[in-house]
């Protein structure tokens, strides 16, 4: 009888430890599948549709939270042929295809203010801009976002249909 009691106690302790470790896993799994992030998405003219011959480049950092349904982005660009004129998020389009605008980021009416130009809106050949977009489930759908069907691009006078582009992907 003592032998059973002596082996039952370690077995009980082992079982409790195992159950507590296994119960932590769903929380980690849930966190991993509700928060998405990708840094350093390269933006180039070769990704535009139609392709642009621009040597300009950019980097796009994106994150998405299923809890808040918010896409957060930071775009950095350099070497545009002209000053930036428009910046948008487009969709639904896989790599190599174009699509309509779903979110205006920079337009001719909401430009970047530069006091050196006497209060006029000025757009730059290089810079950084951050913002957010609501994934509303109507215009922008979560499944489409997570499947890489949206892209961000920058337009200039030389390339009115887009000078550089980066596909929003989390893989």
mmCIF file of N, CA, C and O in Angstrom, residues 15-108:
data_model
loop_
_atom_site.group_PDB
_atom_site.id
_atom_site.type_symbol
_atom_site.label_atom_id
_atom_site.label_comp_id
_atom_site.label_asym_id
_atom_site.label_seq_id
_atom_site.Cartn_x
_atom_site.Cartn_y
_atom_site.Cartn_z
ATOM 1 N N UNK A 15 1.207 15.069 -13.328
ATOM 2 C CA UNK A 15 -0.034 15.329 -14.062
ATOM 3 C C UNK A 15 -0.462 16.784 -13.930
ATOM 4 O O UNK A 15 -0.879 17.411 -14.909
ATOM 5 N N UNK A 16 -0.348 17.342 -12.737
ATOM 6 C CA UNK A 16 -0.724 18.742 -12.520
ATOM 7 C C UNK A 16 0.190 19.690 -13.299
ATOM 8 O O UNK A 16 -0.268 20.662 -13.897
ATOM 9 N N UNK A 17 1.488 19.413 -13.299
ATOM 10 C CA UNK A 17 2.433 20.236 -14.059
ATOM 11 C C UNK A 17 2.131 20.143 -15.550
ATOM 12 O O UNK A 17 2.112 21.155 -16.257
ATOM 13 N N UNK A 18 1.881 18.962 -16.028
ATOM 14 C CA UNK A 18 1.570 18.758 -17.443
ATOM 15 C C UNK A 18 0.304 19.502 -17.842
ATOM 16 O O UNK A 18 0.264 20.183 -18.863
ATOM 17 N N UNK A 19 -0.736 19.419 -17.040
ATOM 18 C CA UNK A 19 -1.997 20.119 -17.327
ATOM 19 C C UNK A 19 -1.782 21.625 -17.330
ATOM 20 O O UNK A 19 -2.287 22.336 -18.194
ATOM 21 N N UNK A 20 -1.005 22.147 -16.387
ATOM 22 C CA UNK A 20 -0.783 23.598 -16.344
ATOM 23 C C UNK A 20 0.020 24.060 -17.559
ATOM 24 O O UNK A 20 -0.238 25.120 -18.113
ATOM 25 N N UNK A 21 1.003 23.274 -17.997
ATOM 26 C CA UNK A 21 1.766 23.636 -19.192
ATOM 27 C C UNK A 21 0.905 23.590 -20.444
ATOM 28 O O UNK A 21 0.987 24.463 -21.303
ATOM 29 N N UNK A 22 0.083 22.599 -20.555
ATOM 30 C CA UNK A 22 -0.781 22.484 -21.730
ATOM 31 C C UNK A 22 -1.846 23.568 -21.760
ATOM 32 O O UNK A 22 -2.256 24.017 -22.823
ATOM 33 N N UNK A 23 -2.282 24.026 -20.610
ATOM 34 C CA UNK A 23 -3.312 25.065 -20.589
ATOM 35 C C UNK A 23 -2.759 26.412 -21.019
ATOM 36 O O UNK A 23 -3.496 27.289 -21.429
ATOM 37 N N UNK A 24 -1.444 26.624 -20.960
ATOM 38 C CA UNK A 24 -0.834 27.876 -21.412
ATOM 39 C C UNK A 24 -0.764 27.936 -22.930
ATOM 40 O O UNK A 24 -0.786 28.999 -23.513
ATOM 41 N N UNK A 25 -0.657 26.832 -23.583
ATOM 42 C CA UNK A 25 -0.497 26.790 -25.031
ATOM 43 C C UNK A 25 -1.621 27.476 -25.799
ATOM 44 O O UNK A 25 -1.346 28.214 -26.722
ATOM 45 N N UNK A 26 -2.901 27.287 -25.470
ATOM 46 C CA UNK A 26 -3.939 27.970 -26.237
ATOM 47 C C UNK A 26 -3.820 29.492 -26.200
ATOM 48 O O UNK A 26 -4.090 30.159 -27.182
ATOM 49 N N UNK A 27 -3.376 30.065 -25.068
ATOM 50 C CA UNK A 27 -3.196 31.508 -24.989
ATOM 51 C C UNK A 27 -2.095 31.954 -25.947
ATOM 52 O O UNK A 27 -2.238 32.952 -26.649
ATOM 53 N N UNK A 28 -0.992 31.237 -25.974
ATOM 54 C CA UNK A 28 0.097 31.577 -26.888
ATOM 55 C C UNK A 28 -0.351 31.409 -28.327
ATOM 56 O O UNK A 28 -0.048 32.227 -29.184
ATOM 57 N N UNK A 29 -1.089 30.373 -28.599
ATOM 58 C CA UNK A 29 -1.604 30.144 -29.950
ATOM 59 C C UNK A 29 -2.560 31.254 -30.361
ATOM 60 O O UNK A 29 -2.512 31.751 -31.470
ATOM 61 N N UNK A 30 -3.439 31.659 -29.447
ATOM 62 C CA UNK A 30 -4.391 32.723 -29.757
ATOM 63 C C UNK A 30 -3.663 34.031 -30.037
ATOM 64 O O UNK A 30 -3.981 34.735 -30.979
ATOM 65 N N UNK A 31 -2.647 34.374 -29.255
ATOM 66 C CA UNK A 31 -1.874 35.590 -29.466
ATOM 67 C C UNK A 31 -1.204 35.558 -30.825
ATOM 68 O O UNK A 31 -1.194 36.538 -31.546
ATOM 69 N N UNK A 32 -0.683 34.414 -31.182
ATOM 70 C CA UNK A 32 0.020 34.292 -32.450
ATOM 71 C C UNK A 32 -0.927 34.466 -33.629
ATOM 72 O O UNK A 32 -0.516 34.947 -34.676
ATOM 73 N N UNK A 33 -2.165 34.127 -33.485
ATOM 74 C CA UNK A 33 -3.073 34.205 -34.621
ATOM 75 C C UNK A 33 -3.964 35.444 -34.612
ATOM 76 O O UNK A 33 -4.782 35.599 -35.491
ATOM 77 N N UNK A 34 -3.822 36.330 -33.627
ATOM 78 C CA UNK A 34 -4.612 37.559 -33.628
ATOM 79 C C UNK A 34 -3.759 38.791 -33.905
ATOM 80 O O UNK A 34 -4.291 39.856 -34.154
ATOM 81 N N UNK A 35 -2.457 38.651 -33.858
ATOM 82 C CA UNK A 35 -1.535 39.756 -34.117
ATOM 83 C C UNK A 35 -0.599 39.356 -35.260
ATOM 84 O O UNK A 35 0.035 38.315 -35.198
ATOM 85 N N UNK A 36 -0.515 40.203 -36.268
ATOM 86 C CA UNK A 36 0.323 39.924 -37.429
ATOM 87 C C UNK A 36 1.240 41.114 -37.661
ATOM 88 O O UNK A 36 0.825 42.262 -37.495
ATOM 89 N N UNK A 37 2.484 40.842 -38.070
ATOM 90 C CA UNK A 37 3.426 41.932 -38.308
ATOM 91 C C UNK A 37 4.430 41.518 -39.374
ATOM 92 O O UNK A 37 4.863 40.365 -39.426
ATOM 93 N N UNK A 38 4.790 42.482 -40.212
ATOM 94 C CA UNK A 38 5.840 42.258 -41.210
ATOM 95 C C UNK A 38 6.575 43.579 -41.402
ATOM 96 O O UNK A 38 5.957 44.605 -41.705
ATOM 97 N N UNK A 39 7.870 43.564 -41.209
ATOM 98 C CA UNK A 39 8.698 44.751 -41.391
ATOM 99 C C UNK A 39 9.595 44.580 -42.604
ATOM 100 O O UNK A 39 9.983 43.466 -42.943
ATOM 101 N N UNK A 40 9.919 45.695 -43.233
ATOM 102 C CA UNK A 40 10.884 45.681 -44.324
ATOM 103 C C UNK A 40 10.351 45.182 -45.655
ATOM 104 O O UNK A 40 11.126 44.661 -46.455
ATOM 105 N N UNK A 41 9.066 45.357 -45.915
ATOM 106 C CA UNK A 41 8.530 44.998 -47.227
ATOM 107 C C UNK A 41 9.114 45.985 -48.237
ATOM 108 O O UNK A 41 8.959 47.195 -48.101
ATOM 109 N N UNK A 42 9.794 45.490 -49.235
ATOM 110 C CA UNK A 42 10.475 46.330 -50.212
ATOM 111 C C UNK A 42 9.467 46.874 -51.220
ATOM 112 O O UNK A 42 8.616 46.152 -51.730
ATOM 113 N N UNK A 43 9.587 48.167 -51.497
ATOM 114 C CA UNK A 43 8.762 48.838 -52.505
ATOM 115 C C UNK A 43 9.660 49.244 -53.669
ATOM 116 O O UNK A 43 10.688 49.894 -53.463
ATOM 117 N N UNK A 44 9.271 48.849 -54.887
ATOM 118 C CA UNK A 44 10.049 49.182 -56.085
ATOM 119 C C UNK A 44 9.119 49.477 -57.248
ATOM 120 O O UNK A 44 7.927 49.161 -57.203
ATOM 121 N N UNK A 45 9.696 50.028 -58.299
ATOM 122 C CA UNK A 45 8.951 50.258 -59.530
ATOM 123 C C UNK A 45 8.639 48.965 -60.262
ATOM 124 O O UNK A 45 7.644 48.875 -60.984
ATOM 125 N N UNK A 46 9.463 47.952 -60.084
ATOM 126 C CA UNK A 46 9.247 46.662 -60.746
ATOM 127 C C UNK A 46 7.968 45.993 -60.268
ATOM 128 O O UNK A 46 7.399 45.156 -60.973
ATOM 129 N N UNK A 47 7.489 46.368 -59.074
ATOM 130 C CA UNK A 47 6.263 45.776 -58.539
ATOM 131 C C UNK A 47 5.003 46.488 -59.032
ATOM 132 O O UNK A 47 3.900 45.988 -58.838
ATOM 133 N N UNK A 48 5.181 47.657 -59.639
ATOM 134 C CA UNK A 48 4.017 48.400 -60.138
ATOM 135 C C UNK A 48 3.387 47.665 -61.322
ATOM 136 O O UNK A 48 4.019 46.859 -61.984
ATOM 137 N N UNK A 49 2.145 47.972 -61.566
ATOM 138 C CA UNK A 49 1.438 47.416 -62.725
ATOM 139 C C UNK A 49 0.691 48.562 -63.403
ATOM 140 O O UNK A 49 -0.313 49.016 -62.868
ATOM 141 N N UNK A 50 1.203 49.063 -64.528
ATOM 142 C CA UNK A 50 2.389 48.597 -65.269
ATOM 143 C C UNK A 50 3.682 48.947 -64.537
ATOM 144 O O UNK A 50 3.741 49.878 -63.740
ATOM 145 N N UNK A 51 4.732 48.188 -64.857
ATOM 146 C CA UNK A 51 6.044 48.359 -64.244
ATOM 147 C C UNK A 51 6.570 49.753 -64.545
ATOM 148 O O UNK A 51 6.421 50.251 -65.651
ATOM 149 N N UNK A 52 7.183 50.394 -63.536
ATOM 150 C CA UNK A 52 7.844 51.683 -63.763
ATOM 151 C C UNK A 52 9.349 51.450 -63.788
ATOM 152 O O UNK A 52 9.855 50.553 -63.113
ATOM 153 N N UNK A 53 10.051 52.276 -64.544
ATOM 154 C CA UNK A 53 11.503 52.151 -64.661
ATOM 155 C C UNK A 53 12.233 52.922 -63.570
ATOM 156 O O UNK A 53 13.451 53.051 -63.606
ATOM 157 N N UNK A 54 11.523 53.412 -62.590
ATOM 158 C CA UNK A 54 12.093 54.235 -61.531
ATOM 159 C C UNK A 54 13.113 53.464 -60.701
ATOM 160 O O UNK A 54 12.944 52.281 -60.406
ATOM 161 N N UNK A 55 14.153 54.180 -60.289
ATOM 162 C CA UNK A 55 15.156 53.617 -59.380
ATOM 163 C C UNK A 55 14.797 53.891 -57.924
ATOM 164 O O UNK A 55 15.526 53.492 -57.019
ATOM 165 N N UNK A 56 13.684 54.552 -57.681
ATOM 166 C CA UNK A 56 13.250 54.849 -56.311
ATOM 167 C C UNK A 56 12.976 53.554 -55.552
ATOM 168 O O UNK A 56 12.654 52.521 -56.155
ATOM 169 N N UNK A 57 13.108 53.642 -54.239
ATOM 170 C CA UNK A 57 12.823 52.483 -53.391
ATOM 171 C C UNK A 57 12.064 52.936 -52.147
ATOM 172 O O UNK A 57 12.039 54.127 -51.814
ATOM 173 N N UNK A 58 11.488 51.979 -51.498
ATOM 174 C CA UNK A 58 10.805 52.251 -50.239
ATOM 175 C C UNK A 58 10.768 51.007 -49.385
ATOM 176 O O UNK A 58 11.042 49.904 -49.856
ATOM 177 N N UNK A 59 10.436 51.210 -48.122
ATOM 178 C CA UNK A 59 10.236 50.110 -47.191
ATOM 179 C C UNK A 59 8.901 50.319 -46.494
ATOM 180 O O UNK A 59 8.553 51.452 -46.133
ATOM 181 N N UNK A 60 8.196 49.239 -46.299
ATOM 182 C CA UNK A 60 6.884 49.275 -45.689
ATOM 183 C C UNK A 60 6.863 48.331 -44.490
ATOM 184 O O UNK A 60 7.214 47.166 -44.620
ATOM 185 N N UNK A 61 6.483 48.864 -43.334
ATOM 186 C CA UNK A 61 6.285 48.065 -42.129
ATOM 187 C C UNK A 61 4.791 48.042 -41.845
ATOM 188 O O UNK A 61 4.152 49.106 -41.838
ATOM 189 N N UNK A 62 4.225 46.856 -41.630
ATOM 190 C CA UNK A 62 2.793 46.736 -41.373
ATOM 191 C C UNK A 62 2.542 45.824 -40.182
ATOM 192 O O UNK A 62 3.304 44.903 -39.914
ATOM 193 N N UNK A 63 1.463 46.116 -39.476
ATOM 194 C CA UNK A 63 0.985 45.213 -38.435
ATOM 195 C C UNK A 63 -0.533 45.246 -38.461
ATOM 196 O O UNK A 63 -1.138 46.244 -38.862
ATOM 197 N N UNK A 64 -1.124 44.134 -38.054
ATOM 198 C CA UNK A 64 -2.577 44.026 -38.045
ATOM 199 C C UNK A 64 -3.026 43.330 -36.769
ATOM 200 O O UNK A 64 -2.450 42.321 -36.371
ATOM 201 N N UNK A 65 -4.056 43.886 -36.141
ATOM 202 C CA UNK A 65 -4.652 43.295 -34.949
ATOM 203 C C UNK A 65 -6.079 42.868 -35.266
ATOM 204 O O UNK A 65 -6.907 43.705 -35.650
ATOM 205 N N UNK A 66 -6.351 41.578 -35.100
ATOM 206 C CA UNK A 66 -7.716 41.090 -35.288
ATOM 207 C C UNK A 66 -8.655 41.664 -34.230
ATOM 208 O O UNK A 66 -9.829 41.860 -34.491
ATOM 209 N N UNK A 67 -8.124 41.931 -33.037
ATOM 210 C CA UNK A 67 -8.957 42.448 -31.948
ATOM 211 C C UNK A 67 -9.515 43.836 -32.268
ATOM 212 O O UNK A 67 -10.683 44.108 -32.040
ATOM 213 N N UNK A 68 -8.662 44.713 -32.800
ATOM 214 C CA UNK A 68 -9.102 46.084 -33.100
ATOM 215 C C UNK A 68 -9.467 46.272 -34.570
ATOM 216 O O UNK A 68 -9.949 47.334 -34.937
ATOM 217 N N UNK A 69 -9.193 45.261 -35.380
ATOM 218 C CA UNK A 69 -9.423 45.321 -36.831
ATOM 219 C C UNK A 69 -8.702 46.522 -37.461
ATOM 220 O O UNK A 69 -9.228 47.207 -38.328
ATOM 221 N N UNK A 70 -7.477 46.753 -36.999
ATOM 222 C CA UNK A 70 -6.703 47.903 -37.450
ATOM 223 C C UNK A 70 -5.400 47.466 -38.104
ATOM 224 O O UNK A 70 -4.623 46.716 -37.515
ATOM 225 N N UNK A 71 -5.181 47.980 -39.314
ATOM 226 C CA UNK A 71 -3.901 47.833 -39.998
ATOM 227 C C UNK A 71 -3.099 49.096 -39.699
ATOM 228 O O UNK A 71 -3.591 50.201 -39.905
ATOM 229 N N UNK A 72 -1.896 48.923 -39.206
ATOM 230 C CA UNK A 72 -0.994 50.045 -38.944
ATOM 231 C C UNK A 72 0.151 49.932 -39.935
ATOM 232 O O UNK A 72 0.670 48.842 -40.162
ATOM 233 N N UNK A 73 0.532 51.060 -40.538
ATOM 234 C CA UNK A 73 1.600 51.030 -41.536
ATOM 235 C C UNK A 73 2.567 52.186 -41.312
ATOM 236 O O UNK A 73 2.208 53.239 -40.772
ATOM 237 N N UNK A 74 3.800 51.956 -41.738
ATOM 238 C CA UNK A 74 4.832 52.991 -41.784
ATOM 239 C C UNK A 74 5.552 52.798 -43.109
ATOM 240 O O UNK A 74 6.068 51.710 -43.387
ATOM 241 N N UNK A 75 5.559 53.818 -43.925
ATOM 242 C CA UNK A 75 6.210 53.733 -45.229
ATOM 243 C C UNK A 75 7.333 54.768 -45.289
ATOM 244 O O UNK A 75 7.168 55.903 -44.862
ATOM 245 N N UNK A 76 8.483 54.324 -45.773
ATOM 246 C CA UNK A 76 9.649 55.185 -45.961
ATOM 247 C C UNK A 76 10.065 55.070 -47.419
ATOM 248 O O UNK A 76 10.154 53.960 -47.942
ATOM 249 N N UNK A 77 10.290 56.202 -48.069
ATOM 250 C CA UNK A 77 10.639 56.175 -49.478
ATOM 251 C C UNK A 77 11.782 57.140 -49.750
ATOM 252 O O UNK A 77 11.998 58.093 -49.011
ATOM 253 N N UNK A 78 12.514 56.871 -50.839
ATOM 254 C CA UNK A 78 13.621 57.720 -51.240
ATOM 255 C C UNK A 78 13.845 57.604 -52.743
ATOM 256 O O UNK A 78 13.559 56.561 -53.345
ATOM 257 N N UNK A 79 14.329 58.690 -53.341
ATOM 258 C CA UNK A 79 14.741 58.672 -54.742
ATOM 259 C C UNK A 79 13.622 58.791 -55.759
ATOM 260 O O UNK A 79 13.816 58.421 -56.926
ATOM 261 N N UNK A 80 12.451 59.310 -55.378
ATOM 262 C CA UNK A 80 11.375 59.470 -56.363
ATOM 263 C C UNK A 80 11.814 60.435 -57.465
ATOM 264 O O UNK A 80 12.594 61.363 -57.217
ATOM 265 N N UNK A 81 11.328 60.243 -58.672
ATOM 266 C CA UNK A 81 11.692 61.106 -59.796
ATOM 267 C C UNK A 81 11.149 62.516 -59.637
ATOM 268 O O UNK A 81 11.761 63.472 -60.102
ATOM 269 N N UNK A 82 10.011 62.640 -59.006
ATOM 270 C CA UNK A 82 9.376 63.929 -58.704
ATOM 271 C C UNK A 82 8.931 63.884 -57.255
ATOM 272 O O UNK A 82 9.000 62.851 -56.605
ATOM 273 N N UNK A 83 8.403 64.988 -56.796
ATOM 274 C CA UNK A 83 7.797 64.980 -55.475
ATOM 275 C C UNK A 83 6.577 64.073 -55.473
ATOM 276 O O UNK A 83 5.849 63.987 -56.462
ATOM 277 N N UNK A 84 6.373 63.427 -54.363
ATOM 278 C CA UNK A 84 5.218 62.552 -54.182
ATOM 279 C C UNK A 84 3.938 63.345 -54.444
ATOM 280 O O UNK A 84 3.787 64.466 -53.971
ATOM 281 N N UNK A 85 3.017 62.768 -55.214
ATOM 282 C CA UNK A 85 1.746 63.455 -55.455
ATOM 283 C C UNK A 85 0.563 62.733 -54.823
ATOM 284 O O UNK A 85 -0.364 63.380 -54.358
ATOM 285 N N UNK A 86 0.602 61.403 -54.785
ATOM 286 C CA UNK A 86 -0.466 60.609 -54.187
ATOM 287 C C UNK A 86 0.125 59.371 -53.516
ATOM 288 O O UNK A 86 1.150 58.848 -53.964
ATOM 289 N N UNK A 87 -0.559 58.909 -52.479
ATOM 290 C CA UNK A 87 -0.196 57.636 -51.845
ATOM 291 C C UNK A 87 -1.504 56.968 -51.441
ATOM 292 O O UNK A 87 -2.367 57.610 -50.834
ATOM 293 N N UNK A 88 -1.643 55.696 -51.801
ATOM 294 C CA UNK A 88 -2.888 54.972 -51.549
ATOM 295 C C UNK A 88 -2.603 53.537 -51.118
ATOM 296 O O UNK A 88 -1.549 52.997 -51.415
ATOM 297 N N UNK A 89 -3.631 52.926 -50.515
ATOM 298 C CA UNK A 89 -3.692 51.473 -50.394
ATOM 299 C C UNK A 89 -4.747 51.016 -51.389
ATOM 300 O O UNK A 89 -5.844 51.583 -51.440
ATOM 301 N N UNK A 90 -4.391 50.042 -52.205
ATOM 302 C CA UNK A 90 -5.257 49.516 -53.258
ATOM 303 C C UNK A 90 -5.631 48.067 -52.960
ATOM 304 O O UNK A 90 -4.903 47.355 -52.294
ATOM 305 N N UNK A 91 -6.718 47.612 -53.537
ATOM 306 C CA UNK A 91 -7.098 46.206 -53.424
ATOM 307 C C UNK A 91 -8.386 45.978 -54.181
ATOM 308 O O UNK A 91 -9.093 46.915 -54.525
ATOM 309 N N UNK A 92 -8.651 44.841 -54.471
ATOM 310 C CA UNK A 92 -8.058 43.537 -54.286
ATOM 311 C C UNK A 92 -7.200 43.209 -55.505
ATOM 312 O O UNK A 92 -7.700 43.187 -56.621
ATOM 313 N N UNK A 93 -5.937 42.926 -55.261
ATOM 314 C CA UNK A 93 -5.046 42.589 -56.362
ATOM 315 C C UNK A 93 -3.840 41.820 -55.850
ATOM 316 O O UNK A 93 -3.135 42.302 -54.963
ATOM 317 N N UNK A 94 -3.581 40.650 -56.418
ATOM 318 C CA UNK A 94 -2.337 39.950 -56.078
ATOM 319 C C UNK A 94 -1.156 40.640 -56.761
ATOM 320 O O UNK A 94 -1.334 41.565 -57.565
ATOM 321 N N UNK A 95 0.040 40.196 -56.458
ATOM 322 C CA UNK A 95 1.250 40.720 -57.086
ATOM 323 C C UNK A 95 1.090 40.674 -58.599
ATOM 324 O O UNK A 95 0.620 39.684 -59.164
ATOM 325 N N UNK A 96 1.470 41.773 -59.269
ATOM 326 C CA UNK A 96 1.431 41.818 -60.729
ATOM 327 C C UNK A 96 0.138 42.361 -61.308
ATOM 328 O O UNK A 96 0.023 42.528 -62.514
ATOM 329 N N UNK A 97 -0.844 42.638 -60.471
ATOM 330 C CA UNK A 97 -2.121 43.160 -60.932
ATOM 331 C C UNK A 97 -2.417 44.472 -60.227
ATOM 332 O O UNK A 97 -1.893 44.747 -59.151
ATOM 333 N N UNK A 98 -3.280 45.286 -60.843
ATOM 334 C CA UNK A 98 -3.657 46.548 -60.221
ATOM 335 C C UNK A 98 -5.115 46.493 -59.790
ATOM 336 O O UNK A 98 -5.884 45.648 -60.236
ATOM 337 N N UNK A 99 -5.480 47.427 -58.900
ATOM 338 C CA UNK A 99 -6.843 47.481 -58.370
ATOM 339 C C UNK A 99 -7.149 48.912 -57.957
ATOM 340 O O UNK A 99 -6.265 49.773 -57.925
ATOM 341 N N UNK A 100 -8.397 49.137 -57.600
ATOM 342 C CA UNK A 100 -8.833 50.456 -57.180
ATOM 343 C C UNK A 100 -8.355 50.830 -55.786
ATOM 344 O O UNK A 100 -7.919 49.988 -55.004
ATOM 345 N N UNK A 101 -8.475 52.097 -55.466
ATOM 346 C CA UNK A 101 -8.072 52.639 -54.171
ATOM 347 C C UNK A 101 -9.098 52.257 -53.108
ATOM 348 O O UNK A 101 -10.299 52.412 -53.311
ATOM 349 N N UNK A 102 -8.616 51.774 -51.960
ATOM 350 C CA UNK A 102 -9.498 51.510 -50.812
ATOM 351 C C UNK A 102 -9.198 52.455 -49.657
ATOM 352 O O UNK A 102 -10.021 52.608 -48.758
ATOM 353 N N UNK A 103 -8.026 53.103 -49.668
ATOM 354 C CA UNK A 103 -7.671 54.055 -48.602
ATOM 355 C C UNK A 103 -6.741 55.111 -49.174
ATOM 356 O O UNK A 103 -5.655 54.799 -49.658
ATOM 357 N N UNK A 104 -7.157 56.372 -49.127
ATOM 358 C CA UNK A 104 -6.273 57.484 -49.474
ATOM 359 C C UNK A 104 -5.371 57.777 -48.289
ATOM 360 O O UNK A 104 -5.842 57.884 -47.160
ATOM 361 N N UNK A 105 -4.094 57.918 -48.564
ATOM 362 C CA UNK A 105 -3.142 58.282 -47.523
ATOM 363 C C UNK A 105 -2.679 59.714 -47.751
ATOM 364 O O UNK A 105 -2.749 60.547 -46.861
ATOM 365 N N UNK A 106 -2.203 60.007 -48.958
ATOM 366 C CA UNK A 106 -1.852 61.373 -49.351
ATOM 367 C C UNK A 106 -2.601 61.673 -50.638
ATOM 368 O O UNK A 106 -2.549 60.899 -51.593
ATOM 369 N N UNK A 107 -3.310 62.793 -50.649
ATOM 370 C CA UNK A 107 -3.984 63.277 -51.851
ATOM 371 C C UNK A 107 -3.548 64.718 -52.073
ATOM 372 O O UNK A 107 -2.836 65.300 -51.247
ATOM 373 N N UNK A 108 -3.992 65.317 -53.152
ATOM 374 C CA UNK A 108 -3.612 66.705 -53.421
ATOM 375 C C UNK A 108 -4.196 67.663 -52.399
ATOM 376 O O UNK A 108 -3.704 68.762 -52.227
#
